[in-house]
CSV table of C-alpha atoms in Angstrom, one decimal:
chain,number,residue,atom,x,y,z
A,187,UNK,CA,-82.4,-225.2,-274.1
A,188,UNK,CA,-82.2,-221.5,-275.2
A,189,UNK,CA,-81.6,-220.5,-271.6
A,190,UNK,CA,-78.8,-223.0,-271.2
A,191,UNK,CA,-77.3,-221.8,-274.5
A,192,UNK,CA,-77.4,-218.2,-273.3
A,193,UNK,CA,-75.7,-219.2,-270.0
A,194,UNK,CA,-73.0,-220.9,-271.8
A,195,UNK,CA,-72.4,-218.1,-274.2
A,196,UNK,CA,-72.2,-215.5,-271.4
A,197,UNK,CA,-70.4,-217.7,-268.8
A,198,UNK,CA,-67.9,-214.9,-268.1
A,199,UNK,CA,-70.7,-212.7,-266.8
A,200,UNK,CA,-72.1,-215.4,-264.5
A,201,UNK,CA,-68.5,-216.1,-263.2
A,202,UNK,CA,-68.1,-212.5,-262.5
A,203,UNK,CA,-71.3,-212.3,-260.4
A,204,UNK,CA,-70.6,-215.6,-258.6
A,205,UNK,CA,-68.6,-214.2,-255.7
A,206,UNK,CA,-71.4,-211.7,-254.9
A,207,UNK,CA,-74.0,-214.5,-255.1
A,208,UNK,CA,-72.0,-216.8,-252.8
A,209,UNK,CA,-71.4,-213.9,-250.3
A,210,UNK,CA,-75.1,-213.2,-249.9
A,211,UNK,CA,-76.0,-216.9,-249.9
A,212,UNK,CA,-73.5,-217.9,-247.2
A,213,UNK,CA,-73.6,-214.8,-245.0
A,214,UNK,CA,-77.1,-213.6,-245.4
A,215,UNK,CA,-79.5,-216.4,-246.5
A,216,UNK,CA,-78.2,-219.5,-244.9
A,217,UNK,CA,-77.9,-217.9,-241.4
A,218,UNK,CA,-81.6,-217.2,-241.6
A,219,UNK,CA,-82.1,-220.8,-240.7
A,220,UNK,CA,-81.0,-219.9,-237.2
A,221,UNK,CA,-83.7,-217.2,-236.8
A,222,UNK,CA,-86.1,-219.9,-235.5
A,223,UNK,CA,-84.3,-219.9,-232.1
A,224,UNK,CA,-86.1,-216.6,-231.4
A,225,UNK,CA,-89.2,-218.8,-231.0
A,226,UNK,CA,-87.4,-221.4,-228.9
A,227,UNK,CA,-85.7,-221.7,-225.6
A,228,UNK,CA,-82.4,-222.5,-227.3
A,229,UNK,CA,-79.9,-224.7,-225.5
A,230,UNK,CA,-76.7,-225.3,-227.4
A,231,UNK,CA,-76.4,-228.9,-226.3
A,232,UNK,CA,-79.8,-229.8,-227.6
A,233,UNK,CA,-79.4,-227.9,-230.9
A,234,UNK,CA,-81.9,-225.8,-232.8
A,235,UNK,CA,-84.3,-228.6,-233.6
A,236,UNK,CA,-84.0,-230.2,-230.1
A,237,UNK,CA,-84.7,-227.0,-228.1
A,238,UNK,CA,-88.2,-226.4,-226.6
A,239,UNK,CA,-90.6,-224.2,-228.7
A,240,UNK,CA,-91.8,-221.3,-226.7
A,241,UNK,CA,-93.5,-219.2,-229.4
A,242,UNK,CA,-93.6,-215.5,-228.8
A,243,UNK,CA,-92.5,-215.7,-225.2
A,244,UNK,CA,-89.2,-213.9,-225.8
A,245,UNK,CA,-90.9,-211.1,-227.8
A,246,UNK,CA,-93.5,-210.5,-225.0
A,247,UNK,CA,-90.7,-210.5,-222.4
A,248,UNK,CA,-88.9,-207.7,-224.4
A,249,UNK,CA,-92.1,-205.7,-225.0
A,250,UNK,CA,-93.0,-205.8,-221.3
A,251,UNK,CA,-89.5,-205.0,-220.0
A,252,UNK,CA,-88.7,-201.7,-218.3
A,253,UNK,CA,-86.0,-200.9,-220.8
A,254,UNK,CA,-88.1,-201.4,-224.0
A,255,UNK,CA,-89.1,-197.8,-224.5
A,256,UNK,CA,-85.6,-196.5,-223.5
A,257,UNK,CA,-84.0,-198.7,-226.2
A,258,UNK,CA,-86.5,-197.5,-228.8
A,259,UNK,CA,-86.2,-193.9,-227.8
A,260,UNK,CA,-82.4,-194.0,-227.9
A,261,UNK,CA,-82.2,-195.9,-231.2
A,262,UNK,CA,-84.7,-193.7,-233.0
A,263,UNK,CA,-83.4,-190.6,-231.4
A,264,UNK,CA,-79.8,-191.1,-232.7
A,265,UNK,CA,-81.0,-192.4,-236.1
A,266,UNK,CA,-83.5,-189.5,-236.8
A,267,UNK,CA,-80.9,-187.0,-235.5
A,268,UNK,CA,-78.3,-188.5,-237.8
A,269,UNK,CA,-80.8,-188.5,-240.8
A,270,UNK,CA,-81.8,-184.8,-240.2
A,271,UNK,CA,-78.2,-183.6,-239.9
A,272,UNK,CA,-76.3,-186.1,-242.1
A,273,UNK,CA,-78.6,-186.5,-245.1
A,274,UNK,CA,-78.7,-182.9,-246.5
A,275,UNK,CA,-75.0,-182.1,-245.9
A,276,UNK,CA,-73.5,-184.2,-248.7
A,277,UNK,CA,-76.1,-182.6,-251.1
A,278,UNK,CA,-75.1,-179.2,-250.1
A,279,UNK,CA,-71.4,-180.0,-250.4
A,280,UNK,CA,-71.8,-181.6,-253.8
A,281,UNK,CA,-73.7,-178.6,-255.0
A,282,UNK,CA,-71.0,-176.3,-253.7
A,283,UNK,CA,-68.2,-178.3,-255.1
A,284,UNK,CA,-70.0,-178.4,-258.5
A,285,UNK,CA,-69.8,-174.7,-258.7
A,286,UNK,CA,-66.1,-174.4,-257.9
A,287,UNK,CA,-64.1,-173.7,-261.0
A,288,UNK,CA,-60.6,-173.8,-259.5
A,289,UNK,CA,-59.7,-177.5,-260.0
A,290,UNK,CA,-56.8,-177.6,-257.6
A,291,UNK,CA,-59.0,-176.1,-254.8
A,292,UNK,CA,-61.8,-178.5,-255.7
A,293,UNK,CA,-59.6,-181.6,-255.6
A,294,UNK,CA,-58.0,-180.4,-252.3
A,295,UNK,CA,-61.4,-180.0,-250.7
A,296,UNK,CA,-62.6,-183.4,-251.9
A,297,UNK,CA,-59.5,-185.1,-250.7
A,298,UNK,CA,-59.8,-183.5,-247.2
A,299,UNK,CA,-63.5,-184.3,-246.9
A,300,UNK,CA,-63.2,-187.9,-248.3
A,301,UNK,CA,-60.2,-188.8,-246.1
A,302,UNK,CA,-62.0,-189.4,-242.7
A,303,UNK,CA,-64.2,-192.1,-244.4
A,304,UNK,CA,-61.1,-194.4,-244.6
A,305,UNK,CA,-60.4,-194.2,-240.9
A,306,UNK,CA,-61.5,-197.4,-239.1
A,307,UNK,CA,-64.3,-197.2,-236.5
A,308,UNK,CA,-61.9,-198.2,-233.7
A,309,UNK,CA,-59.4,-195.5,-234.7
A,310,UNK,CA,-62.2,-192.9,-235.1
A,311,UNK,CA,-63.6,-193.7,-231.7
A,312,UNK,CA,-60.1,-193.4,-230.1
A,313,UNK,CA,-59.6,-190.0,-231.8
A,314,UNK,CA,-63.1,-188.8,-230.5
A,315,UNK,CA,-62.3,-189.9,-226.9
A,316,UNK,CA,-58.9,-188.2,-227.2
A,317,UNK,CA,-60.2,-185.0,-228.7
A,318,UNK,CA,-63.0,-184.7,-226.1
A,319,UNK,CA,-61.0,-185.5,-223.0
A,320,UNK,CA,-61.8,-182.9,-220.3
A,321,UNK,CA,-58.1,-182.6,-219.3
A,322,UNK,CA,-56.1,-183.2,-222.5
A,323,UNK,CA,-58.6,-183.0,-225.4
A,324,UNK,CA,-58.1,-180.3,-228.0
A,325,UNK,CA,-61.8,-179.4,-228.0
A,326,UNK,CA,-61.8,-178.7,-224.3
A,327,UNK,CA,-58.5,-176.7,-224.7
A,328,UNK,CA,-60.3,-174.5,-227.2
A,329,UNK,CA,-63.2,-174.1,-224.8
A,330,UNK,CA,-60.9,-173.1,-222.0
A,331,UNK,CA,-59.2,-170.5,-224.2
A,332,UNK,CA,-62.6,-169.0,-224.8
A,333,UNK,CA,-63.0,-168.6,-221.1
A,334,UNK,CA,-65.5,-171.5,-220.5
A,335,UNK,CA,-65.3,-174.5,-218.2
A,336,UNK,CA,-64.3,-177.8,-219.8
A,337,UNK,CA,-67.2,-180.2,-220.7
A,338,UNK,CA,-67.1,-183.9,-220.1
A,339,UNK,CA,-68.8,-184.7,-223.4
A,340,UNK,CA,-68.7,-188.5,-223.0
A,341,UNK,CA,-69.7,-188.5,-219.4
A,342,UNK,CA,-72.8,-186.5,-219.8
A,343,UNK,CA,-75.8,-188.4,-221.4
A,344,UNK,CA,-77.2,-185.2,-222.9
A,345,UNK,CA,-74.1,-184.9,-225.2
A,346,UNK,CA,-73.8,-188.4,-226.4
A,347,UNK,CA,-76.2,-188.2,-229.4
A,348,UNK,CA,-74.6,-184.9,-230.6
A,349,UNK,CA,-71.0,-186.4,-230.3
A,350,UNK,CA,-72.1,-189.5,-232.2
A,351,UNK,CA,-73.9,-187.7,-235.0
A,352,UNK,CA,-71.4,-184.9,-235.6
A,353,UNK,CA,-68.5,-187.3,-235.7
A,354,UNK,CA,-70.4,-189.4,-238.1
A,355,UNK,CA,-71.0,-186.3,-240.3
A,356,UNK,CA,-67.3,-185.5,-240.2
A,357,UNK,CA,-66.4,-189.0,-241.3
A,358,UNK,CA,-69.1,-189.6,-244.0
A,359,UNK,CA,-70.2,-186.3,-245.5
A,360,UNK,CA,-67.3,-186.1,-248.0
A,361,UNK,CA,-67.8,-189.7,-249.1
A,362,UNK,CA,-71.5,-189.2,-249.5
A,363,UNK,CA,-71.0,-186.4,-252.0
A,364,UNK,CA,-69.5,-188.8,-254.6
A,365,UNK,CA,-72.8,-190.1,-255.8
A,366,UNK,CA,-74.4,-186.6,-255.9
A,367,UNK,CA,-71.4,-185.3,-257.9
A,368,UNK,CA,-71.8,-188.2,-260.4
A,369,UNK,CA,-75.5,-187.3,-260.8
A,370,UNK,CA,-74.5,-183.6,-261.3
A,371,UNK,CA,-72.0,-184.7,-264.0
A,372,UNK,CA,-74.9,-186.0,-266.0
A,373,UNK,CA,-76.7,-182.6,-266.3
A,374,UNK,CA,-76.6,-181.3,-269.9
A,375,UNK,CA,-74.5,-178.1,-270.0
A,376,UNK,CA,-76.9,-176.7,-272.6
A,377,UNK,CA,-79.5,-176.4,-269.9
A,378,UNK,CA,-77.1,-174.0,-268.0
A,379,UNK,CA,-76.2,-172.2,-271.2
A,380,UNK,CA,-79.9,-171.6,-272.0
A,381,UNK,CA,-80.6,-170.4,-268.4
A,382,UNK,CA,-77.6,-168.0,-268.6
A,383,UNK,CA,-79.0,-166.6,-271.9
A,384,UNK,CA,-82.4,-166.1,-270.2
A,385,UNK,CA,-80.7,-164.1,-267.4
A,386,UNK,CA,-80.8,-166.8,-264.6
A,387,UNK,CA,-78.6,-166.2,-261.7
A,388,UNK,CA,-76.3,-169.0,-260.3
A,389,UNK,CA,-78.7,-169.6,-257.4
A,390,UNK,CA,-81.6,-169.9,-259.8
A,391,UNK,CA,-79.6,-172.4,-262.0
A,392,UNK,CA,-78.8,-174.5,-258.9
A,393,UNK,CA,-82.5,-174.4,-257.8
A,394,UNK,CA,-84.1,-175.1,-261.1
A,395,UNK,CA,-81.5,-177.3,-262.9
A,396,UNK,CA,-79.1,-179.0,-260.4
A,397,UNK,CA,-81.5,-179.8,-257.6
A,398,UNK,CA,-84.1,-181.4,-259.8
A,399,UNK,CA,-81.3,-183.5,-261.3
A,400,UNK,CA,-80.5,-184.8,-257.9
A,401,UNK,CA,-84.1,-185.6,-256.7
A,402,UNK,CA,-84.2,-189.2,-258.0
A,403,UNK,CA,-80.9,-190.0,-256.3
A,404,UNK,CA,-82.0,-188.2,-253.1
A,405,UNK,CA,-85.2,-190.2,-253.0
A,406,UNK,CA,-83.5,-193.6,-253.5
A,407,UNK,CA,-80.9,-192.8,-250.7
A,408,UNK,CA,-83.6,-191.4,-248.4
A,409,UNK,CA,-85.7,-194.6,-248.8
A,410,UNK,CA,-82.6,-196.7,-248.0
A,411,UNK,CA,-81.7,-194.5,-245.0
A,412,UNK,CA,-85.2,-194.6,-243.6
A,413,UNK,CA,-85.4,-198.4,-244.2
A,414,UNK,CA,-82.3,-198.9,-242.0
A,415,UNK,CA,-83.3,-196.4,-239.4
A,416,UNK,CA,-83.5,-199.0,-236.6
A,417,UNK,CA,-80.3,-200.7,-237.8
A,418,UNK,CA,-78.0,-198.4,-236.0
A,419,UNK,CA,-74.4,-199.8,-236.1
A,420,UNK,CA,-73.3,-200.8,-232.7
A,421,UNK,CA,-69.5,-200.6,-233.2
A,422,UNK,CA,-69.0,-196.9,-232.6
A,423,UNK,CA,-71.8,-196.8,-230.0
A,424,UNK,CA,-70.2,-199.6,-228.1
A,425,UNK,CA,-66.8,-198.0,-228.3
A,426,UNK,CA,-68.0,-194.6,-227.0
A,427,UNK,CA,-70.3,-196.1,-224.5
A,428,UNK,CA,-69.5,-196.0,-220.7
A,429,UNK,CA,-71.5,-196.4,-217.5
A,430,UNK,CA,-72.0,-192.7,-217.2
A,431,UNK,CA,-73.6,-192.1,-220.7
A,432,UNK,CA,-75.5,-195.4,-220.8
A,433,UNK,CA,-78.8,-193.6,-220.3
A,434,UNK,CA,-78.5,-192.2,-223.8
A,435,UNK,CA,-76.1,-194.7,-225.5
A,436,UNK,CA,-77.9,-198.0,-224.9
A,437,UNK,CA,-79.5,-198.8,-228.2
A,438,UNK,CA,-81.1,-202.0,-229.6
A,439,UNK,CA,-77.8,-203.2,-231.3
A,440,UNK,CA,-75.7,-202.9,-228.1
A,441,UNK,CA,-78.5,-204.5,-226.1
A,442,UNK,CA,-78.5,-207.5,-228.5
A,443,UNK,CA,-74.7,-207.8,-228.2
A,444,UNK,CA,-74.9,-207.6,-224.4
A,445,UNK,CA,-77.8,-210.1,-224.1
A,446,UNK,CA,-76.7,-212.5,-226.8
A,447,UNK,CA,-72.9,-212.7,-226.6
A,448,UNK,CA,-72.1,-211.5,-223.1
A,449,UNK,CA,-75.1,-212.9,-221.2
A,450,UNK,CA,-75.6,-216.0,-223.4
A,451,UNK,CA,-79.3,-215.3,-223.8
A,452,UNK,CA,-79.3,-216.5,-227.4
A,453,UNK,CA,-83.0,-216.8,-228.0
A,454,UNK,CA,-83.9,-213.6,-226.3
A,455,UNK,CA,-81.2,-211.7,-228.3
A,456,UNK,CA,-82.4,-213.3,-231.5
A,457,UNK,CA,-86.0,-212.2,-230.8
A,458,UNK,CA,-84.9,-208.6,-230.1
A,459,UNK,CA,-82.8,-208.7,-233.3
A,460,UNK,CA,-85.6,-210.1,-235.3
A,461,UNK,CA,-88.1,-207.5,-234.0
A,462,UNK,CA,-85.6,-204.8,-235.1
A,463,UNK,CA,-85.2,-206.3,-238.6
A,464,UNK,CA,-89.0,-206.6,-239.1
A,465,UNK,CA,-89.5,-202.9,-238.1
A,466,UNK,CA,-86.8,-201.9,-240.6
A,467,UNK,CA,-88.5,-204.0,-243.4
A,468,UNK,CA,-91.9,-202.4,-242.7
A,469,UNK,CA,-90.4,-198.9,-242.8
A,470,UNK,CA,-88.7,-199.6,-246.0
A,471,UNK,CA,-91.9,-200.9,-247.7
A,472,UNK,CA,-93.9,-197.9,-246.4
A,473,UNK,CA,-91.4,-195.3,-247.4
A,474,UNK,CA,-90.9,-196.9,-250.8
A,475,UNK,CA,-94.7,-197.0,-251.4
A,476,UNK,CA,-95.0,-193.3,-250.4
A,477,UNK,CA,-92.1,-192.4,-252.8
A,478,UNK,CA,-93.7,-194.3,-255.6
A,479,UNK,CA,-97.1,-192.6,-255.1
A,480,UNK,CA,-95.6,-189.1,-254.8
A,481,UNK,CA,-92.9,-189.4,-257.5
A,482,UNK,CA,-91.8,-191.7,-260.2
A,483,UNK,CA,-88.8,-192.9,-258.3
A,484,UNK,CA,-88.7,-196.0,-256.0
A,485,UNK,CA,-86.7,-199.0,-255.3
A,486,UNK,CA,-89.3,-201.3,-256.8
């Protein structure tokens, strides 16, 4: 009775959270019912329950395939490269912007660095293709002016990971600084005043005051990034992918799209996607446990 009374008294709060609850229920939890087709030879006319149960056959087929290690290598290669390059840059930019005293310059830099985040993946991919064109791209024009031969960035597999990661850094670094700037805004100014009185330089104040204030936020974001290291979004990869760079650009997400939607191998694609999700979950749990043991910050 007490619980029902509290719900009635705070019905506005429950109404406020209802859209988010329905979103996760409809688009994340109910579709989990279909995961069982990964263990069946799914035939649409027979339905999920009517299809033959094959157990781990699809998983074994994927593990024994010749492309298994190539997909793992490409997915991990791009994700780890992106983590190494992309994770520290928002922190560095936030620390730099926090030290800027000229408000007009600071707002201008923030606007310029935030803006690419609002460009859609399709438009961003089109811009990348246009900029990197060997004949008309602005990047290759600059390379020619320096006296070098133009580079076919999107036709050479060796360049794909760098193009993908650096374009992602351009698009997301400015946006990623927001949460770090918010954390820095919570630093007590008296700490800096006391450090100045003690003769600390600006770099020392950044190292001993600002960075420790960012550590909890950094740990949480690092856990989340590592926990999704195998969940590489396929949209930009697919849009930048072509037969010439397939050696480096074929990742698990694009493979699932190809096998499931284009080749209609629904059960096989579901098995590959489920394997990917399980690996992400295991990584998330391990990294969270390590963070909990080594620091006081963790997701749970």
